[in-house]
Short mmCIF file of C-alpha atoms and ligand atoms in Angstrom, two decimals:
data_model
loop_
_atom_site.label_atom_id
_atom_site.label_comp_id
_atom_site.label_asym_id
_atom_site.label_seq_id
_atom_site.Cartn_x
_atom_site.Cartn_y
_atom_site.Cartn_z
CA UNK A 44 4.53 -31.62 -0.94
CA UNK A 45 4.11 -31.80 2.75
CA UNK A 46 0.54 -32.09 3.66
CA UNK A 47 -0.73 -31.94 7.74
CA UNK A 48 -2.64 -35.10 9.55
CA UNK A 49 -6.34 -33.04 8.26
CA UNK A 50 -5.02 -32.19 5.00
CA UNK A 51 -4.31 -35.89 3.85
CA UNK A 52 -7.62 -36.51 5.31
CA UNK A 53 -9.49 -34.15 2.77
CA UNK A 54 -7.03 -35.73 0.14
CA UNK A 55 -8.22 -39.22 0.91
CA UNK A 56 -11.95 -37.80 0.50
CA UNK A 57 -12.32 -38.86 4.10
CA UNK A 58 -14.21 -35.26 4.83
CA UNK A 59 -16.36 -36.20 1.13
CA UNK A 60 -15.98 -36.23 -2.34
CA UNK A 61 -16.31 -32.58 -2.75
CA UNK A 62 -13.85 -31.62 -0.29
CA UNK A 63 -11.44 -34.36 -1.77
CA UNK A 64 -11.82 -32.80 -5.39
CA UNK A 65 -10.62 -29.40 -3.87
CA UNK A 66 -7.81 -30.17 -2.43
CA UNK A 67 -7.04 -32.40 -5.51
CA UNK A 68 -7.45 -29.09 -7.28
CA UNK A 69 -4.68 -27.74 -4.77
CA UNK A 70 -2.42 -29.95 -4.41
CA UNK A 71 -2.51 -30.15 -8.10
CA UNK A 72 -1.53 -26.55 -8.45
CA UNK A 73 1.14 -26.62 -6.06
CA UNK A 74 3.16 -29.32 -7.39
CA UNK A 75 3.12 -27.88 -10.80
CA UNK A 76 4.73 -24.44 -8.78
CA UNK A 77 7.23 -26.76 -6.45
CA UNK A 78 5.13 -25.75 -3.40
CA UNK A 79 6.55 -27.11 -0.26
CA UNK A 80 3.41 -27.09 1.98
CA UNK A 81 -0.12 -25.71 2.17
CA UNK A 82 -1.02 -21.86 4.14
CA UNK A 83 -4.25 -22.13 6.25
CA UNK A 84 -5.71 -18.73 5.31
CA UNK A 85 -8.65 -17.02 6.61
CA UNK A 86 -10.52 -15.48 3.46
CA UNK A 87 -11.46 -15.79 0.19
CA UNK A 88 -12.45 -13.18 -2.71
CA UNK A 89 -14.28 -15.06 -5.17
CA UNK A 90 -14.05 -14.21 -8.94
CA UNK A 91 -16.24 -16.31 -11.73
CA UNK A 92 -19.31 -15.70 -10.12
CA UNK A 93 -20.98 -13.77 -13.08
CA UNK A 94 -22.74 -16.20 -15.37
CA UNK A 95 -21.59 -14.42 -18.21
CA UNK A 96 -18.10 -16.18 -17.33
CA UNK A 97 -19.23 -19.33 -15.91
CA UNK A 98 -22.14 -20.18 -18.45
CA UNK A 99 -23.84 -23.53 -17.72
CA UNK A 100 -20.37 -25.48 -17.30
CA UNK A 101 -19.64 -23.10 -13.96
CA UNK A 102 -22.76 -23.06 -12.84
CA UNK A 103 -23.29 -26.78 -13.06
CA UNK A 104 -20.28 -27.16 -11.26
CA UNK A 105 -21.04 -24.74 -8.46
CA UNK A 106 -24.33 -26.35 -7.72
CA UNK A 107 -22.94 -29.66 -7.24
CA UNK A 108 -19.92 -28.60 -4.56
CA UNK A 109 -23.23 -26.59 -2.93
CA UNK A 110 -25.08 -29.70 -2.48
CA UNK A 111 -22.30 -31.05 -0.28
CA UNK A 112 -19.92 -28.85 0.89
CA UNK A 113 -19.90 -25.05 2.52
CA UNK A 114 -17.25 -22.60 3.26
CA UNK A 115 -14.61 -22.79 5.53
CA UNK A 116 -13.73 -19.29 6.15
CA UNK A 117 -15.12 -15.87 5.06
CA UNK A 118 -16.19 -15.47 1.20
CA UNK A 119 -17.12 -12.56 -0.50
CA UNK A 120 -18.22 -12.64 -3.89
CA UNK A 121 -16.95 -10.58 -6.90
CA UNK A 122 -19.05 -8.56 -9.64
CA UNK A 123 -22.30 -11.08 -10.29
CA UNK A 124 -24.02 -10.46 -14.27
CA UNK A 125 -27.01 -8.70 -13.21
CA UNK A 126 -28.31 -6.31 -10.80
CA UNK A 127 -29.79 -8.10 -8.28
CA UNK A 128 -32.40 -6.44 -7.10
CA UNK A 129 -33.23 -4.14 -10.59
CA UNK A 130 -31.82 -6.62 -12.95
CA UNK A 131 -35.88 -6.15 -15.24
CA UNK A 132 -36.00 -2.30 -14.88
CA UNK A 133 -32.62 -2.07 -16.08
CA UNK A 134 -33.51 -4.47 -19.01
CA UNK A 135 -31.27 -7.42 -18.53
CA UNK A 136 -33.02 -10.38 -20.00
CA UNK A 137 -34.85 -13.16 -18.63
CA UNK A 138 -33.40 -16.05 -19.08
CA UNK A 139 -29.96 -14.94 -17.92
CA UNK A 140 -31.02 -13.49 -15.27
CA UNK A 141 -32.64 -16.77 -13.96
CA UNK A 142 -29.32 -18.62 -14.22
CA UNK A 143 -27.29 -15.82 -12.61
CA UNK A 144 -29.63 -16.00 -9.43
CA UNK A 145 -29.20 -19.57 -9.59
CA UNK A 146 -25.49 -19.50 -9.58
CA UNK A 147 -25.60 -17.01 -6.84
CA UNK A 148 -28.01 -19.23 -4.62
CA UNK A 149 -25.48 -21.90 -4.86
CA UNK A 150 -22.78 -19.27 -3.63
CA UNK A 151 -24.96 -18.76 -0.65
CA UNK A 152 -25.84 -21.77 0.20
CA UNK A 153 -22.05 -22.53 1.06
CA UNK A 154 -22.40 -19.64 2.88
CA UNK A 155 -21.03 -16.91 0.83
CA UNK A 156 -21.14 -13.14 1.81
CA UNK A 157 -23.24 -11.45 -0.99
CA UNK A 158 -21.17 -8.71 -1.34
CA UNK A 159 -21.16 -8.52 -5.43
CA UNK A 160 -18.04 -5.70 -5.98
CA UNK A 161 -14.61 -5.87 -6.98
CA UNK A 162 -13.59 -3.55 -4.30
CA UNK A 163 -14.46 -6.15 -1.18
CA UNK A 164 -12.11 -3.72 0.48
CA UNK A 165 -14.30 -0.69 1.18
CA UNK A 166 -17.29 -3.42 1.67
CA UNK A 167 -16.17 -5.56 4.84
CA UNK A 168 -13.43 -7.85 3.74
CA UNK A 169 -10.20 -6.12 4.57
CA UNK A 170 -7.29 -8.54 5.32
CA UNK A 171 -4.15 -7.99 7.64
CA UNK A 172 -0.95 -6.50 6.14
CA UNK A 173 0.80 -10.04 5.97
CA UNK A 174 -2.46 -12.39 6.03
CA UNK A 175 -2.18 -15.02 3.40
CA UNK A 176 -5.77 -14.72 1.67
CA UNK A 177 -6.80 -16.43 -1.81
CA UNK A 178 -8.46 -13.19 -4.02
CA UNK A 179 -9.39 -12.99 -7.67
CA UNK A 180 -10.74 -10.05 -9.69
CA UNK A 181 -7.17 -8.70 -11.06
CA UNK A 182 -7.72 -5.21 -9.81
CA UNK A 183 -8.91 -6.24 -6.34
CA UNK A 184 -5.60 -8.64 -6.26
CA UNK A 185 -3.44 -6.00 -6.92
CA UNK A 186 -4.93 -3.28 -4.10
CA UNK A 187 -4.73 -6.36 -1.63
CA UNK A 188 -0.91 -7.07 -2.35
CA UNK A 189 -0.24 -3.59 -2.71
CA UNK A 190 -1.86 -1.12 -0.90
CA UNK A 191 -2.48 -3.75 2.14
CA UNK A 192 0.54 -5.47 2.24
CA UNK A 193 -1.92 -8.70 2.18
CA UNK A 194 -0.38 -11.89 0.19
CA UNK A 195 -2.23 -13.42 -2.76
CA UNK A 196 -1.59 -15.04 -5.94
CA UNK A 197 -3.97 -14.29 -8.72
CA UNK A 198 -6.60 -16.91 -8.35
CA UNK A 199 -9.21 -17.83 -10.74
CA UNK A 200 -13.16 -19.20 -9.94
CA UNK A 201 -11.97 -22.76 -9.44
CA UNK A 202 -8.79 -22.12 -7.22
CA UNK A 203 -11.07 -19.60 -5.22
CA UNK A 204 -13.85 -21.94 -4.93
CA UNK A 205 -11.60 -25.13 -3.77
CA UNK A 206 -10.05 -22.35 -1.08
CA UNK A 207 -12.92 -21.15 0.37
CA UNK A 208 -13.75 -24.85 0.76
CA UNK A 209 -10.72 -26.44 2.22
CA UNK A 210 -9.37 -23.00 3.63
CA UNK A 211 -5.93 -23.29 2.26
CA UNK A 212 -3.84 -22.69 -0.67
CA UNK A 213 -0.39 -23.79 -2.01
CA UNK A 214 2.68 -21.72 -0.85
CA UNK A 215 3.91 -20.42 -4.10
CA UNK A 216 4.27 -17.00 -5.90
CA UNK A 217 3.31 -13.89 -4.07
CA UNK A 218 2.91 -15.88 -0.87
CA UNK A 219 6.71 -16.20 -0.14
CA UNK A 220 9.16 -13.23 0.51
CA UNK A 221 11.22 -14.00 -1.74
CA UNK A 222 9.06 -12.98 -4.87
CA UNK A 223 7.95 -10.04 -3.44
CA UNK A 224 10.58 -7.74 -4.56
CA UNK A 225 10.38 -4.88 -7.13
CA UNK A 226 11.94 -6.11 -10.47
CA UNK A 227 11.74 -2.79 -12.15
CA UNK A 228 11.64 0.76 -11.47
CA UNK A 229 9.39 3.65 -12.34
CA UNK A 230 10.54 7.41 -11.87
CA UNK A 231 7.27 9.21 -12.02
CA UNK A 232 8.03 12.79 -12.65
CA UNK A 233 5.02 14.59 -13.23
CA UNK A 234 2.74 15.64 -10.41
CA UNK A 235 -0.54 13.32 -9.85
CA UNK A 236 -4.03 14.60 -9.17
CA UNK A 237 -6.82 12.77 -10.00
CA UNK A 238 -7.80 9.16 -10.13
CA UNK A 239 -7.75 9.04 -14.11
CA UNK A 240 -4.15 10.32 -13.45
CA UNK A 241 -3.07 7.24 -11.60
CA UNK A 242 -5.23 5.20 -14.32
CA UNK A 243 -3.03 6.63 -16.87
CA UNK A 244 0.23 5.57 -14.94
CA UNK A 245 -1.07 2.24 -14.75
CA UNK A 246 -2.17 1.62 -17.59
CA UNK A 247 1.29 3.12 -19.56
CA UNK A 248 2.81 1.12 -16.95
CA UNK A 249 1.00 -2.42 -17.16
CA UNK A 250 1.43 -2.05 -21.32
CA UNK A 251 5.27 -1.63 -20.47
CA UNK A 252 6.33 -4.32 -17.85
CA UNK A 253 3.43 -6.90 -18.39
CA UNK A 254 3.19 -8.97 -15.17
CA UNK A 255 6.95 -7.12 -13.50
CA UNK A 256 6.62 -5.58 -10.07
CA UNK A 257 6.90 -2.85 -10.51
CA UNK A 258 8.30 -0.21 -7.79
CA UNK A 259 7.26 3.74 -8.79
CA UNK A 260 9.37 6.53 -7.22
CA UNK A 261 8.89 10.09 -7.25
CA UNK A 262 4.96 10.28 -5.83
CA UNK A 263 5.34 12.61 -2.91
CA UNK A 264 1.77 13.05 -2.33
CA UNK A 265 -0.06 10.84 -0.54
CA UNK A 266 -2.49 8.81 -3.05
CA UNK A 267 -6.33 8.47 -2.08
CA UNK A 268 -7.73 4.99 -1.51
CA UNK A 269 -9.62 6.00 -5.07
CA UNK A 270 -6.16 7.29 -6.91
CA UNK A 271 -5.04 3.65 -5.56
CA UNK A 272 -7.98 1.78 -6.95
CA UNK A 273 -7.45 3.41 -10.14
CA UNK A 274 -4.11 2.17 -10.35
CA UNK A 275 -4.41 -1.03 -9.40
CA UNK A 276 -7.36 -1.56 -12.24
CA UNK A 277 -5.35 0.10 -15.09
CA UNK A 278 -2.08 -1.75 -14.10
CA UNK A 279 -3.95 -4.79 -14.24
CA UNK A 280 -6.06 -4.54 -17.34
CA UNK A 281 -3.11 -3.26 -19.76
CA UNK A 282 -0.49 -5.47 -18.09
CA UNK A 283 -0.73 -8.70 -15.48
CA UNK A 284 0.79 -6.88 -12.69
CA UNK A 285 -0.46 -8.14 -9.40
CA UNK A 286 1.66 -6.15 -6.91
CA UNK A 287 3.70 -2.99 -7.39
CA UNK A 288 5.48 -0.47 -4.56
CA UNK A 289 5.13 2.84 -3.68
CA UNK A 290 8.54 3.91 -1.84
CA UNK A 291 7.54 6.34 0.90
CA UNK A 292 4.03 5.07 0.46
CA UNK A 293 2.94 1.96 0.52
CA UNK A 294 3.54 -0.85 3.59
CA UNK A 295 6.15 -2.93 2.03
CA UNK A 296 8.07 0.10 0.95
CA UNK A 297 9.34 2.24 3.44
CA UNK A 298 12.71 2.60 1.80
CA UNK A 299 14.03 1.90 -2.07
CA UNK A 300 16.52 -0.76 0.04
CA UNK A 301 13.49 -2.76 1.10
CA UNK A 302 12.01 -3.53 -1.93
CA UNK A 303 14.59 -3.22 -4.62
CA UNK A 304 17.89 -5.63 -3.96
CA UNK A 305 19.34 -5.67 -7.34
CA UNK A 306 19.75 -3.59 -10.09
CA UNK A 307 16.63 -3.68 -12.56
CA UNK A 308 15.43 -1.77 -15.78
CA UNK A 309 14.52 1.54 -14.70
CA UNK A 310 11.79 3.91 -16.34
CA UNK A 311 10.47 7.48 -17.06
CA UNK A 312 6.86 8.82 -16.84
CA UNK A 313 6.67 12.24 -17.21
CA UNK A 314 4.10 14.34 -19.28
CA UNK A 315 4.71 12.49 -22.86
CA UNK A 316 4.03 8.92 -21.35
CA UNK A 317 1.12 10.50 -19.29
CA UNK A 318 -0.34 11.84 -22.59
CA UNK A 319 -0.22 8.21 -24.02
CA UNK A 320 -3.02 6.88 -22.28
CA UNK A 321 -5.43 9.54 -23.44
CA UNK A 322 -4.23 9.65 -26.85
CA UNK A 323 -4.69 5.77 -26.77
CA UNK A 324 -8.53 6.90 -25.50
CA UNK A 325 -9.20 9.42 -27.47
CA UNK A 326 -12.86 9.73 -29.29
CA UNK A 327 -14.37 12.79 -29.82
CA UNK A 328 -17.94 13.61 -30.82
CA UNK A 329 -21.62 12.21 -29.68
CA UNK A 330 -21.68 10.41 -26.87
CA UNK A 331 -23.85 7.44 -26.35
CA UNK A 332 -22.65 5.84 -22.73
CA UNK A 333 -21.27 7.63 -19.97
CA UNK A 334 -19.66 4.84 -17.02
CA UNK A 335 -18.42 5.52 -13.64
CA UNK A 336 -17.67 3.31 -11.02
CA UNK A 337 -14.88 0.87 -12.75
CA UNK A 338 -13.33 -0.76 -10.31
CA UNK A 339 -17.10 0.01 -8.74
CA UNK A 340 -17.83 4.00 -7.03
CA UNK A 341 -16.88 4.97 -3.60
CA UNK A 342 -18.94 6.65 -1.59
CA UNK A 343 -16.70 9.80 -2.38
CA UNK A 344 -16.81 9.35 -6.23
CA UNK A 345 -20.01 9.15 -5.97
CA UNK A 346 -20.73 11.94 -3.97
CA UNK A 347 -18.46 13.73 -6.25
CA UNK A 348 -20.45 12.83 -9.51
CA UNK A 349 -23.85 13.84 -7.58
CA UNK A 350 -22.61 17.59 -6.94
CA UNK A 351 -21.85 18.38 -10.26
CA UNK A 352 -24.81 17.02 -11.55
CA UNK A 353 -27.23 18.90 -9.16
CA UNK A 354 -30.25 20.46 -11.19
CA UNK A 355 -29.04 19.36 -13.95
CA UNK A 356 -30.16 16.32 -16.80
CA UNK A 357 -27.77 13.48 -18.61
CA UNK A 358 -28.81 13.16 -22.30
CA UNK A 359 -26.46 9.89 -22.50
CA UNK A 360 -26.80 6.77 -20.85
CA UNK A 361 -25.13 7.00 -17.55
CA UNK A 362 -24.03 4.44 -15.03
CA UNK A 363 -22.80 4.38 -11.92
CA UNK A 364 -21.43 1.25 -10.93
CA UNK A 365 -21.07 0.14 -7.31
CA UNK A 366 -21.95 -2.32 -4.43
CA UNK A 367 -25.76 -2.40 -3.28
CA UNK A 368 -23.70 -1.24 0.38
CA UNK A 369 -22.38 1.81 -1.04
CA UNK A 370 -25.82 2.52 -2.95
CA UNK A 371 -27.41 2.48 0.59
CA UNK A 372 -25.06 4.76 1.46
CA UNK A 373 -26.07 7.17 -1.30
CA UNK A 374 -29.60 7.13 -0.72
CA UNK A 375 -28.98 8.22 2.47
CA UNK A 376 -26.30 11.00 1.97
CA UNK A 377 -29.66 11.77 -0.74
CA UNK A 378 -26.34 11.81 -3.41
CA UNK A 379 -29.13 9.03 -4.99
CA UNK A 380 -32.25 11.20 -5.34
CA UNK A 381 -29.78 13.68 -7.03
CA UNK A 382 -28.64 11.65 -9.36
CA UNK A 383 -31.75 9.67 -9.99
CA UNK A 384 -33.54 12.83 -11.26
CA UNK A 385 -30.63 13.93 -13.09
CA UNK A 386 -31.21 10.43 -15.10
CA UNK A 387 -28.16 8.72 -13.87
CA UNK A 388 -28.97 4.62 -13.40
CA UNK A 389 -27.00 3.43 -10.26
CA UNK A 390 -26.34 0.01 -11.36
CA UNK A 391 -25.35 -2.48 -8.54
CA UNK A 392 -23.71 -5.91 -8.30
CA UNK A 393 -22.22 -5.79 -11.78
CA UNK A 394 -20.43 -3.91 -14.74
CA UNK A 395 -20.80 -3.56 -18.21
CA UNK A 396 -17.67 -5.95 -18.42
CA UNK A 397 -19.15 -8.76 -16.60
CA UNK A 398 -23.13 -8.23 -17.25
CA UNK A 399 -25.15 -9.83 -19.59
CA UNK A 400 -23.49 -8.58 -23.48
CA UNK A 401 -25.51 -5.56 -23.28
CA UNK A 402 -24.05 -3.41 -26.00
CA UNK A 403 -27.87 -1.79 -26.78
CA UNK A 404 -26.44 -0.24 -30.07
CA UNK A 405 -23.74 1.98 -28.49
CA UNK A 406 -21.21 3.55 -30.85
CA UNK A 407 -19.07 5.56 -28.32
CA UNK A 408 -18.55 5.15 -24.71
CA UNK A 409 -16.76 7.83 -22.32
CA UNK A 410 -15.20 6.66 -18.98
CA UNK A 411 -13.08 7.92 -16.08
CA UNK A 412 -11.48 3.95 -16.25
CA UNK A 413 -8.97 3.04 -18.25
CA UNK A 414 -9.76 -0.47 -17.66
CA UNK A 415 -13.48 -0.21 -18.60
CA UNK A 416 -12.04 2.02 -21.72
CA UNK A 417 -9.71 -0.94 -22.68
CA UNK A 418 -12.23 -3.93 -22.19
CA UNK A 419 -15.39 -2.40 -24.02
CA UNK A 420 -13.49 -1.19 -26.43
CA UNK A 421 -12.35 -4.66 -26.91
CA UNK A 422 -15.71 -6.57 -26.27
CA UNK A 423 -17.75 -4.27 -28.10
CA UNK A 424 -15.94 -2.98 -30.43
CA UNK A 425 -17.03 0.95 -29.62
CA UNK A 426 -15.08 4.00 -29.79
CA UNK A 427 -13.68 4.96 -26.29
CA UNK A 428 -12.89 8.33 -24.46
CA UNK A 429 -10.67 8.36 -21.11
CA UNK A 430 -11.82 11.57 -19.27
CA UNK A 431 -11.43 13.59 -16.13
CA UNK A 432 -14.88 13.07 -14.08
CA UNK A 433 -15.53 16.46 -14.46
CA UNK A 434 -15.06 16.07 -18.33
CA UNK A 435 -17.23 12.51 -18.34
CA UNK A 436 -20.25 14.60 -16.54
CA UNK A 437 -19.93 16.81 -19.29
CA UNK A 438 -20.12 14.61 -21.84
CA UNK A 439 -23.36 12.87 -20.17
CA UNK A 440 -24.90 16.05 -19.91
CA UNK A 441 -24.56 17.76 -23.28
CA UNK A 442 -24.26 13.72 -25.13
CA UNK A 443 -21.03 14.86 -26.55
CA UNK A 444 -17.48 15.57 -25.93
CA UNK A 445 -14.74 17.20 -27.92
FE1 LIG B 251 -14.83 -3.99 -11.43
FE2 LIG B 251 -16.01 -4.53 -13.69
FE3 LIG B 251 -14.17 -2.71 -13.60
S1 LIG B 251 -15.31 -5.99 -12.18
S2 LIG B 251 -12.78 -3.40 -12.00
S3 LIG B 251 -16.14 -2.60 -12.56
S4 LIG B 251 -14.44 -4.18 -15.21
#
């Protein structure tokens, strides 16, 4: 692998021993995918930054890069395990919240932007159609090769970490043309509204072609950034898929031509494979926990959620899961005080996926997400419902759903 004059110099630990262990890291990965040379890119999404997923191993590790090294280039930080600034009120404990503040201390002592989302794309870190960047959080990957036109592979908490550090990565996968082509094809012949819609698509669609690219046809309407986001998540939380095409749509896509160059498997979803995903989702009765905000709330979701709970009370647990920027938002759009008296908790820096195991004797959860349906489902073994927003504020208000 063909290294530059400053690249064998962090190889040879001549910038340290930290900076030598990432690039070991690096150069590591690349030979095992025949990379030819390194990129020099110019920012980082970190993933692995909830102490939840690190535990003391991670955090241990982190610490000791922080006491000699710092980033390179920008850095923002995924989903932490708490919430940051509410973490007691909202009953996390103790003890895990001490190590999570000490794991993110260490972030930002490299120099880390405290961001604490999986949507770093509505909260300052929004790459150039082309950039090569290093991003993990699988949903966050998949908007950034997708929707931007961006170029990442799906990196984990080391990879991410030894990026941000050296500022390069290995030129493999997603970062070269050539495996950037659609290898399958998705007719979509049923008219798209909402963003559960487009989590229903992706999520029938990641189940089917497991880590494919795969290139939909047939959307005529221009998706929202949240439709989008919705997507991306269910795509990547039923499947592995970490770029797909819109033709007509999205940047890589203008024309069938440019992104499909060979015959491939093509498939159908219409109404029966829509219904899938619901029927997959599909609990009915009290309702314990209402969430929102999976990948975290926009400004606009949230918005949303606050008018149709005006004047009104939740008799579930309700979440709203976003950014601490898009709370501040809220608060002063008053969409906050709204929801705050109608007994909504806006929850910020985290999720119930990556927070401290916080399954407080829930039997049933309801959700607009088909990835937060799939993974609590899984990690807490509770009955899921995948609603319409409209349906999920329902179900918060009256604590049950048919
Ligand atoms: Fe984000 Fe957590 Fe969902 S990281 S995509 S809110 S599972």
């Amino acid at each position: 692998m063909y290294l530059t004059k400053e690249e064998e110099a962090m190889l040879n630990g001549e910038r340290g021993e930290t900076i030598q262990k990432c690039m070991k890291v690096l150069v590591t990965l690349g030979e095992l995918y025949g990379a030819k040379r390194m990129l020099e890119i110019k920012n980082v999404h970190s993933p692995g930054v909830s102490y939840r997923v690190t535990g003391d191993a991670g955090l241990n590790y982190v610490k000791d890069a922080s006491k000699n090294a710092c980033f390179k280039i920008p850095t923002t930080l995924n989903n932490v395990g708490i919430d940051m600034h509410r973490w007691k009120e909202l009953g996390f404990e103790n003890d895990f919240a001490q190590k999570q503040i000490e794991l993110s201390n260490a972030y930002k002592e490299m120099g880390a932007i405290m961001t604490n989302t999986c949507i770093p794309y509505l909260n300052g870190n929004v790459p150039m159609f082309g950039e090569n960047i290093a991003w993990g959080e699988s949903s966050a990957i998949v908007y950034a090769n997708s929707v931007i036109g961006a170029r990442t592979n799906r990196e984990g908490g080391p990879t991410a970490l030894a990026a941000a550090i050296t500022g390069r990565v290995p030129e493999y996968g997603l970062h070269l043309d050539e495996n950037r082509k659609g290898t399958c094809q998705i007719k979509v012949d049923i008219d798209l509204e909402s963003d559960t819609d487009y989590a229903a698509l992706g999520y029938y669609v990641g189940t089917l072609v497991g880590r494919e690219i795969p290139v939909f046809t047939g959307i005529d309407k221009r998706p929202t950034t949240e439709n989008l986001k919705a997507l991306c998540a269910a795509l990547a939380s039923s499947g592995a898929v970490a770029l797909f095409h819109i033709v007509g749509i999205t940047p890589e896509a203008p024309t069938i031509d440019d992104v499909l160059d060979k015959e491939v498997e093509i498939y159908n979803f219409g109404k029966k494979e829509y219904l899938e995903a619901f029927e997959k989702f599909n609990y009915k009765g009290d309702v314990d926990f209402v969430v929102f905000g999976c990948p975290h709330a926009t400004i606009d979701e949230i918005r949303t959620i606050a008018a149709l709970l005006e004047n009104k009370k939740v008799k579930a647990e309700t979440w709203i899961c976003t950014s601490h920027q898009i709370k501040d938002l809220a608060t002063q759009m008053d969409c906050l005080s709204v929801l705050e008296e109608a007994g909504v908790k806006i929850v910020c820096d985290t999720c119930p996926v990556l927070c401290q195991t916080l399954n407080r004797g829930f039997e049933s959860v309801v959700t607009n997400s088909c990835k937060m349906a799939h993974y609590v489902r899984g990690l807490w073994n509770v009955k899921a419902r995948l609603a319409q927003v409209e349906d999920c504020v329902d179900a918060a208000i009256k604590g049950r759903l048919e």
